[in-house]
């Protein structure tokens, strides 16, 4: 059965909402969406050509400590980094898809999540019959990975009022179907709830090693950014689509996620200011702090084959901080330097930001959040909006999303979207 195709000719081009973008290199311009604003510095086509543009972390940290950060410029530089490894441009379009009967997990997950099942929901008689489900593919760029699978849940109604929307992002090795309990809970409360398969996950994976294989390929070739950044590009294009839907209020689009999904939410909101309320769950961390304080092991262990391969290629007998630095510079340039949490987290102001972590999380050490928390508090405070920033570190909890976190996230979205 062939899938129907809808071209969205009226969708605002990606990045048109981001200010401070002026010049783009002619060699890259053909890879960008139609009518894309110019970007102010020349973009490289590969990591090897881009080496001189990756500022060493110590220099960046010292400079940013001594002067105020221009968040518009920082965001512009981040978008430039995303654009540097994009495939050929295509018009933003949507294909109708089918529900996934047997979603692919690249690990062995529990059958259900008690935390997600605990999410507050409205008591609606005949809820399942009143639930509207959409399965779609959003074409975000050329190539196999440019096909973004969407699962969208909302309540059927005839009032045609625009609703708030929240994007939910899954953790490593899982998929959009995994977060369905959250989608149903939010839909019952009047939201349009959206989940995606991140790059090399779910319908974008073909085996249980697809994501790990993509990470290793990125290390060896330097032509993709499967760790966080490529999915952030999808989130920019997703915002283009969501703001044009007639059932969504474009001023009330939120974003949240768990673990890897929490990182996607963090950087997605950093890249695209249309995500108006932000709740990263067990995702925010200090990548540079972890390296400097020998606390990188928890994060490295979560994608160990990548770092083992890099260790071998670098002729090392064991994984050390140099291996970690080189991997981050290769697969996600700037992650442990100018785009790290001390700089990108404060840049989320003026949007309401709730960071939810476990106090004992080895992948997101709490001590590594002191600087970003302090800087964000200062920025939000100077804007007289301290009530829009909060960090909750649940005592005794490691790298785990809990029922408390799910409830806090739910309350945060309701607070700012349902005034």
mmCIF file of C-alpha atoms in Angstrom, residues 38-402:
data_model
loop_
_atom_site.group_PDB
_atom_site.id
_atom_site.type_symbol
_atom_site.label_atom_id
_atom_site.label_comp_id
_atom_site.label_asym_id
_atom_site.label_seq_id
_atom_site.Cartn_x
_atom_site.Cartn_y
_atom_site.Cartn_z
ATOM 1 C CA UNK A 38 21.934 33.864 5.684
ATOM 2 C CA UNK A 39 24.315 32.695 8.380
ATOM 3 C CA UNK A 40 27.186 34.892 9.467
ATOM 4 C CA UNK A 41 30.265 32.672 9.103
ATOM 5 C CA UNK A 42 31.362 30.162 6.500
ATOM 6 C CA UNK A 43 30.361 26.568 7.213
ATOM 7 C CA UNK A 44 32.625 23.588 6.679
ATOM 8 C CA UNK A 45 31.459 20.454 4.871
ATOM 9 C CA UNK A 46 33.251 17.989 7.132
ATOM 10 C CA UNK A 47 34.734 17.688 10.582
ATOM 11 C CA UNK A 48 38.276 17.600 9.197
ATOM 12 C CA UNK A 49 37.770 20.936 7.432
ATOM 13 C CA UNK A 50 36.142 22.330 10.555
ATOM 14 C CA UNK A 51 38.971 21.625 13.016
ATOM 15 C CA UNK A 52 40.041 25.247 13.276
ATOM 16 C CA UNK A 53 36.484 26.285 14.128
ATOM 17 C CA UNK A 54 36.325 24.030 17.194
ATOM 18 C CA UNK A 55 37.621 26.337 19.915
ATOM 19 C CA UNK A 56 39.494 24.522 22.643
ATOM 20 C CA UNK A 57 37.531 24.254 25.816
ATOM 21 C CA UNK A 58 39.916 26.013 28.169
ATOM 22 C CA UNK A 59 40.073 29.097 25.934
ATOM 23 C CA UNK A 60 36.297 29.193 25.576
ATOM 24 C CA UNK A 61 35.731 28.775 29.293
ATOM 25 C CA UNK A 62 38.181 31.525 30.191
ATOM 26 C CA UNK A 63 36.738 33.924 27.649
ATOM 27 C CA UNK A 64 33.141 33.296 28.673
ATOM 28 C CA UNK A 65 33.993 33.625 32.355
ATOM 29 C CA UNK A 66 35.373 37.105 31.709
ATOM 30 C CA UNK A 67 32.614 38.569 29.567
ATOM 31 C CA UNK A 68 28.875 38.391 29.194
ATOM 32 C CA UNK A 69 27.611 35.746 26.796
ATOM 33 C CA UNK A 70 25.775 36.817 23.663
ATOM 34 C CA UNK A 71 23.086 34.133 23.616
ATOM 35 C CA UNK A 72 21.878 35.084 20.127
ATOM 36 C CA UNK A 73 25.381 34.635 18.751
ATOM 37 C CA UNK A 74 25.843 31.401 20.722
ATOM 38 C CA UNK A 75 22.598 30.013 19.335
ATOM 39 C CA UNK A 76 23.632 31.077 15.837
ATOM 40 C CA UNK A 77 26.941 29.219 16.191
ATOM 41 C CA UNK A 78 25.116 26.120 17.367
ATOM 42 C CA UNK A 79 22.789 26.188 14.364
ATOM 43 C CA UNK A 80 25.827 26.614 12.118
ATOM 44 C CA UNK A 81 27.260 23.455 13.662
ATOM 45 C CA UNK A 82 24.029 21.577 12.951
ATOM 46 C CA UNK A 83 24.043 22.804 9.341
ATOM 47 C CA UNK A 84 27.652 21.776 8.745
ATOM 48 C CA UNK A 85 26.733 18.095 8.347
ATOM 49 C CA UNK A 86 23.304 18.241 6.741
ATOM 50 C CA UNK A 87 22.308 16.346 3.620
ATOM 51 C CA UNK A 88 20.639 17.887 0.555
ATOM 52 C CA UNK A 89 17.679 20.185 1.118
ATOM 53 C CA UNK A 90 14.108 19.041 0.555
ATOM 54 C CA UNK A 91 10.760 20.775 0.991
ATOM 55 C CA UNK A 92 9.220 19.987 4.351
ATOM 56 C CA UNK A 93 6.563 17.338 3.736
ATOM 57 C CA UNK A 94 4.387 14.807 5.544
ATOM 58 C CA UNK A 95 3.577 11.200 4.716
ATOM 59 C CA UNK A 96 0.770 9.218 6.302
ATOM 60 C CA UNK A 97 2.101 6.167 8.169
ATOM 61 C CA UNK A 98 0.676 3.143 9.961
ATOM 62 C CA UNK A 99 0.794 2.300 13.679
ATOM 63 C CA UNK A 100 3.875 0.265 14.625
ATOM 64 C CA UNK A 101 2.775 -3.178 15.813
ATOM 65 C CA UNK A 102 6.163 -4.344 17.109
ATOM 66 C CA UNK A 103 8.415 -1.364 17.881
ATOM 67 C CA UNK A 104 12.137 -2.053 17.876
ATOM 68 C CA UNK A 105 14.014 -1.786 21.168
ATOM 69 C CA UNK A 106 17.806 -1.891 20.995
ATOM 70 C CA UNK A 107 17.999 -3.130 24.572
ATOM 71 C CA UNK A 108 15.794 -5.281 26.791
ATOM 72 C CA UNK A 109 13.430 -2.794 28.453
ATOM 73 C CA UNK A 110 10.933 -3.579 31.188
ATOM 74 C CA UNK A 111 7.425 -4.272 29.949
ATOM 75 C CA UNK A 112 6.167 -0.966 31.294
ATOM 76 C CA UNK A 113 7.258 2.132 33.176
ATOM 77 C CA UNK A 114 5.674 2.686 36.570
ATOM 78 C CA UNK A 115 6.807 6.317 36.445
ATOM 79 C CA UNK A 116 5.107 7.001 33.112
ATOM 80 C CA UNK A 117 1.969 5.126 34.120
ATOM 81 C CA UNK A 118 1.721 7.423 37.166
ATOM 82 C CA UNK A 119 1.356 10.560 35.036
ATOM 83 C CA UNK A 120 -1.744 12.575 36.025
ATOM 84 C CA UNK A 121 -4.637 11.987 33.632
ATOM 85 C CA UNK A 122 -8.231 13.100 33.342
ATOM 86 C CA UNK A 123 -10.931 10.560 34.140
ATOM 87 C CA UNK A 124 -12.846 10.392 30.844
ATOM 88 C CA UNK A 125 -15.556 7.828 30.184
ATOM 89 C CA UNK A 126 -14.862 6.033 26.916
ATOM 90 C CA UNK A 127 -11.404 7.590 26.730
ATOM 91 C CA UNK A 128 -10.007 5.168 24.121
ATOM 92 C CA UNK A 129 -12.909 5.850 21.764
ATOM 93 C CA UNK A 130 -12.419 9.596 22.100
ATOM 94 C CA UNK A 131 -8.664 9.442 21.521
ATOM 95 C CA UNK A 132 -7.378 10.570 18.138
ATOM 96 C CA UNK A 133 -4.153 8.918 16.958
ATOM 97 C CA UNK A 134 -1.990 10.085 14.055
ATOM 98 C CA UNK A 135 0.995 8.200 12.670
ATOM 99 C CA UNK A 136 3.070 10.297 10.276
ATOM 100 C CA UNK A 137 6.479 10.704 8.699
ATOM 101 C CA UNK A 138 7.928 14.211 8.516
ATOM 102 C CA UNK A 139 10.611 14.596 5.833
ATOM 103 C CA UNK A 140 13.278 16.800 7.432
ATOM 104 C CA UNK A 141 16.118 16.304 4.932
ATOM 105 C CA UNK A 142 17.245 13.966 2.177
ATOM 106 C CA UNK A 143 18.362 10.449 2.966
ATOM 107 C CA UNK A 144 17.054 7.545 5.011
ATOM 108 C CA UNK A 145 17.498 9.285 8.369
ATOM 109 C CA UNK A 146 15.687 12.377 7.090
ATOM 110 C CA UNK A 147 12.353 10.568 7.516
ATOM 111 C CA UNK A 148 11.109 11.481 11.003
ATOM 112 C CA UNK A 149 8.417 9.151 12.442
ATOM 113 C CA UNK A 150 5.741 10.879 14.530
ATOM 114 C CA UNK A 151 3.100 9.565 16.915
ATOM 115 C CA UNK A 152 0.529 12.229 17.822
ATOM 116 C CA UNK A 153 -2.331 11.782 20.303
ATOM 117 C CA UNK A 154 -5.126 14.241 21.071
ATOM 118 C CA UNK A 155 -8.795 14.179 22.004
ATOM 119 C CA UNK A 156 -11.480 14.264 19.355
ATOM 120 C CA UNK A 157 -13.592 17.392 19.670
ATOM 121 C CA UNK A 158 -15.631 19.786 17.577
ATOM 122 C CA UNK A 159 -14.704 23.120 19.157
ATOM 123 C CA UNK A 160 -11.710 23.701 16.841
ATOM 124 C CA UNK A 161 -9.805 25.574 19.532
ATOM 125 C CA UNK A 162 -6.024 25.582 19.402
ATOM 126 C CA UNK A 163 -4.443 23.507 22.159
ATOM 127 C CA UNK A 164 -1.088 23.477 23.916
ATOM 128 C CA UNK A 165 1.302 20.815 22.660
ATOM 129 C CA UNK A 166 4.166 18.913 24.264
ATOM 130 C CA UNK A 167 6.895 16.943 22.468
ATOM 131 C CA UNK A 168 8.120 13.830 24.335
ATOM 132 C CA UNK A 169 11.562 12.368 23.608
ATOM 133 C CA UNK A 170 12.519 8.801 24.510
ATOM 134 C CA UNK A 171 15.721 7.507 26.091
ATOM 135 C CA UNK A 172 18.580 5.555 24.488
ATOM 136 C CA UNK A 173 17.632 2.358 22.621
ATOM 137 C CA UNK A 174 13.889 2.930 22.974
ATOM 138 C CA UNK A 175 11.282 4.499 20.677
ATOM 139 C CA UNK A 176 8.254 6.765 20.450
ATOM 140 C CA UNK A 177 5.861 3.950 21.369
ATOM 141 C CA UNK A 178 7.624 3.586 24.730
ATOM 142 C CA UNK A 179 6.344 6.994 25.888
ATOM 143 C CA UNK A 180 2.725 6.323 24.899
ATOM 144 C CA UNK A 181 1.506 6.354 28.555
ATOM 145 C CA UNK A 182 2.683 9.970 28.787
ATOM 146 C CA UNK A 183 1.053 10.864 25.472
ATOM 147 C CA UNK A 184 -2.276 9.437 26.585
ATOM 148 C CA UNK A 185 -2.129 11.191 29.960
ATOM 149 C CA UNK A 186 -1.394 14.590 28.443
ATOM 150 C CA UNK A 187 -3.955 14.121 25.670
ATOM 151 C CA UNK A 188 -6.602 13.387 28.294
ATOM 152 C CA UNK A 189 -5.820 16.764 29.868
ATOM 153 C CA UNK A 190 -6.299 18.726 26.662
ATOM 154 C CA UNK A 191 -2.824 18.668 25.101
ATOM 155 C CA UNK A 192 -1.717 17.607 21.661
ATOM 156 C CA UNK A 193 0.976 15.089 22.626
ATOM 157 C CA UNK A 194 3.760 14.283 20.161
ATOM 158 C CA UNK A 195 6.498 11.657 20.232
ATOM 159 C CA UNK A 196 9.245 10.986 17.691
ATOM 160 C CA UNK A 197 11.796 8.300 17.001
ATOM 161 C CA UNK A 198 15.176 9.958 17.450
ATOM 162 C CA UNK A 199 17.925 9.286 14.917
ATOM 163 C CA UNK A 200 18.845 5.603 14.539
ATOM 164 C CA UNK A 201 16.033 4.523 16.896
ATOM 165 C CA UNK A 202 12.607 2.954 16.478
ATOM 166 C CA UNK A 203 11.511 2.976 12.833
ATOM 167 C CA UNK A 204 14.816 4.621 11.932
ATOM 168 C CA UNK A 205 16.732 1.548 13.083
ATOM 169 C CA UNK A 206 17.064 -1.834 11.384
ATOM 170 C CA UNK A 207 18.763 -3.859 14.128
ATOM 171 C CA UNK A 208 19.655 -3.830 17.809
ATOM 172 C CA UNK A 209 23.024 -2.240 17.010
ATOM 173 C CA UNK A 210 21.896 0.523 14.627
ATOM 174 C CA UNK A 211 22.501 3.373 17.093
ATOM 175 C CA UNK A 212 25.863 2.066 18.292
ATOM 176 C CA UNK A 213 26.925 1.490 14.687
ATOM 177 C CA UNK A 214 25.985 5.073 13.806
ATOM 178 C CA UNK A 215 28.018 6.456 16.720
ATOM 179 C CA UNK A 216 31.077 4.460 15.683
ATOM 180 C CA UNK A 217 30.651 5.517 12.044
ATOM 181 C CA UNK A 218 30.487 9.160 13.123
ATOM 182 C CA UNK A 219 33.753 8.762 15.022
ATOM 183 C CA UNK A 220 35.469 7.195 12.024
ATOM 184 C CA UNK A 221 34.035 9.392 9.244
ATOM 185 C CA UNK A 222 33.017 12.636 10.956
ATOM 186 C CA UNK A 223 30.114 13.144 8.543
ATOM 187 C CA UNK A 224 27.132 12.828 10.905
ATOM 188 C CA UNK A 225 26.251 13.768 14.488
ATOM 189 C CA UNK A 226 24.063 10.918 15.798
ATOM 190 C CA UNK A 227 24.692 11.829 19.454
ATOM 191 C CA UNK A 228 22.144 14.576 20.195
ATOM 192 C CA UNK A 229 22.811 17.049 17.387
ATOM 193 C CA UNK A 230 21.208 15.358 14.353
ATOM 194 C CA UNK A 231 17.973 14.833 16.271
ATOM 195 C CA UNK A 232 18.037 18.511 17.253
ATOM 196 C CA UNK A 233 17.861 19.336 13.544
ATOM 197 C CA UNK A 234 14.725 17.182 13.355
ATOM 198 C CA UNK A 235 13.260 19.114 16.279
ATOM 199 C CA UNK A 236 13.737 22.400 14.419
ATOM 200 C CA UNK A 237 11.856 21.010 11.419
ATOM 201 C CA UNK A 238 9.248 19.503 13.747
ATOM 202 C CA UNK A 239 8.576 22.967 15.176
ATOM 203 C CA UNK A 240 8.052 24.219 11.606
ATOM 204 C CA UNK A 241 5.329 21.607 11.192
ATOM 205 C CA UNK A 242 3.670 21.932 14.602
ATOM 206 C CA UNK A 243 3.224 25.685 14.447
ATOM 207 C CA UNK A 244 1.294 25.329 11.189
ATOM 208 C CA UNK A 245 -1.204 22.792 12.535
ATOM 209 C CA UNK A 246 -4.662 24.226 13.057
ATOM 210 C CA UNK A 247 -5.165 22.360 16.348
ATOM 211 C CA UNK A 248 -1.995 23.673 18.049
ATOM 212 C CA UNK A 249 -1.374 27.057 19.627
ATOM 213 C CA UNK A 250 2.099 27.953 18.249
ATOM 214 C CA UNK A 251 2.830 30.038 21.371
ATOM 215 C CA UNK A 252 2.271 26.997 23.616
ATOM 216 C CA UNK A 253 4.611 24.253 22.395
ATOM 217 C CA UNK A 254 6.627 22.520 25.111
ATOM 218 C CA UNK A 255 9.362 19.918 25.060
ATOM 219 C CA UNK A 256 10.526 17.231 27.486
ATOM 220 C CA UNK A 257 12.396 13.943 27.440
ATOM 221 C CA UNK A 258 14.128 11.285 29.495
ATOM 222 C CA UNK A 259 17.913 10.704 29.568
ATOM 223 C CA UNK A 260 19.028 10.990 25.912
ATOM 224 C CA UNK A 261 15.598 12.502 25.353
ATOM 225 C CA UNK A 262 16.342 14.993 28.115
ATOM 226 C CA UNK A 263 19.465 16.046 26.244
ATOM 227 C CA UNK A 264 17.437 16.338 23.054
ATOM 228 C CA UNK A 265 14.906 18.544 24.866
ATOM 229 C CA UNK A 266 17.679 20.725 26.328
ATOM 230 C CA UNK A 267 19.473 21.297 23.028
ATOM 231 C CA UNK A 268 16.283 21.401 20.977
ATOM 232 C CA UNK A 269 15.028 24.318 23.069
ATOM 233 C CA UNK A 270 18.481 25.942 22.911
ATOM 234 C CA UNK A 271 18.428 25.771 19.098
ATOM 235 C CA UNK A 272 14.796 26.737 18.596
ATOM 236 C CA UNK A 273 13.060 29.366 20.701
ATOM 237 C CA UNK A 274 9.610 28.182 19.594
ATOM 238 C CA UNK A 275 9.805 25.530 22.325
ATOM 239 C CA UNK A 276 8.218 27.737 24.957
ATOM 240 C CA UNK A 277 8.408 25.540 28.082
ATOM 241 C CA UNK A 278 11.306 23.133 28.664
ATOM 242 C CA UNK A 279 11.596 20.137 31.035
ATOM 243 C CA UNK A 280 14.706 17.947 30.544
ATOM 244 C CA UNK A 281 14.559 14.839 32.775
ATOM 245 C CA UNK A 282 17.832 13.140 33.838
ATOM 246 C CA UNK A 283 19.570 14.716 30.843
ATOM 247 C CA UNK A 284 21.288 17.961 31.827
ATOM 248 C CA UNK A 285 24.943 17.571 32.807
ATOM 249 C CA UNK A 286 28.309 19.296 32.599
ATOM 250 C CA UNK A 287 30.363 17.523 29.938
ATOM 251 C CA UNK A 288 33.482 19.645 30.524
ATOM 252 C CA UNK A 289 33.076 19.458 34.310
ATOM 253 C CA UNK A 290 32.928 15.646 34.086
ATOM 254 C CA UNK A 291 36.185 15.526 32.135
ATOM 255 C CA UNK A 292 38.012 17.903 34.442
ATOM 256 C CA UNK A 293 36.773 16.145 37.582
ATOM 257 C CA UNK A 294 37.216 12.545 36.412
ATOM 258 C CA UNK A 295 33.457 11.886 36.472
ATOM 259 C CA UNK A 296 32.998 10.993 32.797
ATOM 260 C CA UNK A 297 32.740 7.221 33.313
ATOM 261 C CA UNK A 298 28.969 7.053 33.849
ATOM 262 C CA UNK A 299 28.182 8.807 30.568
ATOM 263 C CA UNK A 300 30.877 6.900 28.658
ATOM 264 C CA UNK A 301 29.605 3.548 29.929
ATOM 265 C CA UNK A 302 26.164 4.258 28.438
ATOM 266 C CA UNK A 303 27.667 4.108 24.915
ATOM 267 C CA UNK A 304 30.815 2.106 25.690
ATOM 268 C CA UNK A 305 31.445 0.477 22.244
ATOM 269 C CA UNK A 306 31.978 3.946 20.743
ATOM 270 C CA UNK A 307 34.671 4.836 23.242
ATOM 271 C CA UNK A 308 36.306 1.407 23.060
ATOM 272 C CA UNK A 309 36.614 1.799 19.311
ATOM 273 C CA UNK A 310 38.100 5.264 19.715
ATOM 274 C CA UNK A 311 40.543 3.980 22.333
ATOM 275 C CA UNK A 312 41.825 1.364 19.901
ATOM 276 C CA UNK A 313 42.087 3.862 17.046
ATOM 277 C CA UNK A 314 44.055 6.250 19.285
ATOM 278 C CA UNK A 315 46.437 3.495 20.414
ATOM 279 C CA UNK A 316 45.440 3.755 24.070
ATOM 280 C CA UNK A 317 45.506 0.924 26.580
ATOM 281 C CA UNK A 318 42.436 2.276 28.356
ATOM 282 C CA UNK A 319 39.778 4.939 27.951
ATOM 283 C CA UNK A 320 40.989 8.195 29.492
ATOM 284 C CA UNK A 321 39.984 11.869 29.400
ATOM 285 C CA UNK A 322 41.873 12.432 26.142
ATOM 286 C CA UNK A 323 39.812 9.733 24.456
ATOM 287 C CA UNK A 324 36.618 11.280 25.823
ATOM 288 C CA UNK A 325 37.588 14.766 24.623
ATOM 289 C CA UNK A 326 38.470 13.565 21.138
ATOM 290 C CA UNK A 327 35.233 11.612 20.794
ATOM 291 C CA UNK A 328 33.052 14.577 21.806
ATOM 292 C CA UNK A 329 34.979 16.920 19.483
ATOM 293 C CA UNK A 330 34.514 14.479 16.631
ATOM 294 C CA UNK A 331 30.859 13.428 16.955
ATOM 295 C CA UNK A 332 29.353 16.528 18.662
ATOM 296 C CA UNK A 333 31.649 19.562 18.195
ATOM 297 C CA UNK A 334 31.331 22.044 21.046
ATOM 298 C CA UNK A 335 29.425 19.687 23.362
ATOM 299 C CA UNK A 336 32.093 19.876 26.056
ATOM 300 C CA UNK A 337 32.977 23.506 25.411
ATOM 301 C CA UNK A 338 30.987 26.463 24.100
ATOM 302 C CA UNK A 339 27.634 24.602 23.880
ATOM 303 C CA UNK A 340 27.967 22.886 27.268
ATOM 304 C CA UNK A 341 25.409 23.474 30.027
ATOM 305 C CA UNK A 342 27.122 26.497 31.664
ATOM 306 C CA UNK A 343 26.423 28.413 28.449
ATOM 307 C CA UNK A 344 23.393 26.803 26.762
ATOM 308 C CA UNK A 345 21.231 26.389 29.888
ATOM 309 C CA UNK A 346 21.192 30.133 30.769
ATOM 310 C CA UNK A 347 20.408 30.809 27.105
ATOM 311 C CA UNK A 348 16.968 29.215 27.586
ATOM 312 C CA UNK A 349 15.724 32.317 29.431
ATOM 313 C CA UNK A 350 13.002 33.705 29.110
ATOM 314 C CA UNK A 351 11.356 30.310 28.690
ATOM 315 C CA UNK A 352 10.193 28.446 31.793
ATOM 316 C CA UNK A 353 12.815 25.773 32.504
ATOM 317 C CA UNK A 354 12.523 22.883 34.951
ATOM 318 C CA UNK A 355 15.533 20.562 35.260
ATOM 319 C CA UNK A 356 14.771 17.198 36.900
ATOM 320 C CA UNK A 357 17.687 14.976 37.953
ATOM 321 C CA UNK A 358 18.576 12.306 40.467
ATOM 322 C CA UNK A 359 20.886 13.545 43.218
ATOM 323 C CA UNK A 360 23.017 10.385 42.872
ATOM 324 C CA UNK A 361 23.027 10.147 39.078
ATOM 325 C CA UNK A 362 26.504 9.048 37.846
ATOM 326 C CA UNK A 363 25.710 10.071 34.262
ATOM 327 C CA UNK A 364 24.602 13.573 35.278
ATOM 328 C CA UNK A 365 26.655 14.315 38.432
ATOM 329 C CA UNK A 366 24.913 16.914 40.543
ATOM 330 C CA UNK A 367 28.159 18.766 41.298
ATOM 331 C CA UNK A 368 28.541 19.364 37.564
ATOM 332 C CA UNK A 369 25.313 21.384 37.565
ATOM 333 C CA UNK A 370 26.408 23.973 40.105
ATOM 334 C CA UNK A 371 27.795 26.393 37.518
ATOM 335 C CA UNK A 372 24.903 26.136 35.013
ATOM 336 C CA UNK A 373 22.395 26.402 37.874
ATOM 337 C CA UNK A 374 24.155 29.474 39.263
ATOM 338 C CA UNK A 375 24.392 31.167 35.869
ATOM 339 C CA UNK A 376 20.789 30.371 34.972
ATOM 340 C CA UNK A 377 19.597 31.718 38.327
ATOM 341 C CA UNK A 378 21.516 34.925 37.655
ATOM 342 C CA UNK A 379 20.095 35.354 34.149
ATOM 343 C CA UNK A 380 16.518 34.560 35.162
ATOM 344 C CA UNK A 381 16.906 36.752 38.244
ATOM 345 C CA UNK A 382 18.119 39.731 36.229
ATOM 346 C CA UNK A 383 15.051 39.272 34.027
ATOM 347 C CA UNK A 384 12.844 39.272 37.145
ATOM 348 C CA UNK A 385 11.650 35.771 36.277
ATOM 349 C CA UNK A 386 13.228 33.481 38.864
ATOM 350 C CA UNK A 387 9.846 31.776 39.170
ATOM 351 C CA UNK A 388 10.472 30.398 35.655
ATOM 352 C CA UNK A 389 13.612 28.463 36.577
ATOM 353 C CA UNK A 390 13.900 25.484 38.890
ATOM 354 C CA UNK A 391 16.240 22.544 39.402
ATOM 355 C CA UNK A 392 15.025 19.542 41.379
ATOM 356 C CA UNK A 393 17.547 16.851 42.333
ATOM 357 C CA UNK A 394 15.627 13.986 43.917
ATOM 358 C CA UNK A 395 17.531 12.572 46.917
ATOM 359 C CA UNK A 396 18.726 8.981 46.730
ATOM 360 C CA UNK A 397 17.935 8.621 43.027
ATOM 361 C CA UNK A 398 20.461 7.675 40.361
ATOM 362 C CA UNK A 399 19.895 7.671 36.605
ATOM 363 C CA UNK A 400 16.179 7.001 36.780
ATOM 364 C CA UNK A 401 13.005 8.869 35.862
ATOM 365 C CA UNK A 402 10.655 8.652 38.825
#
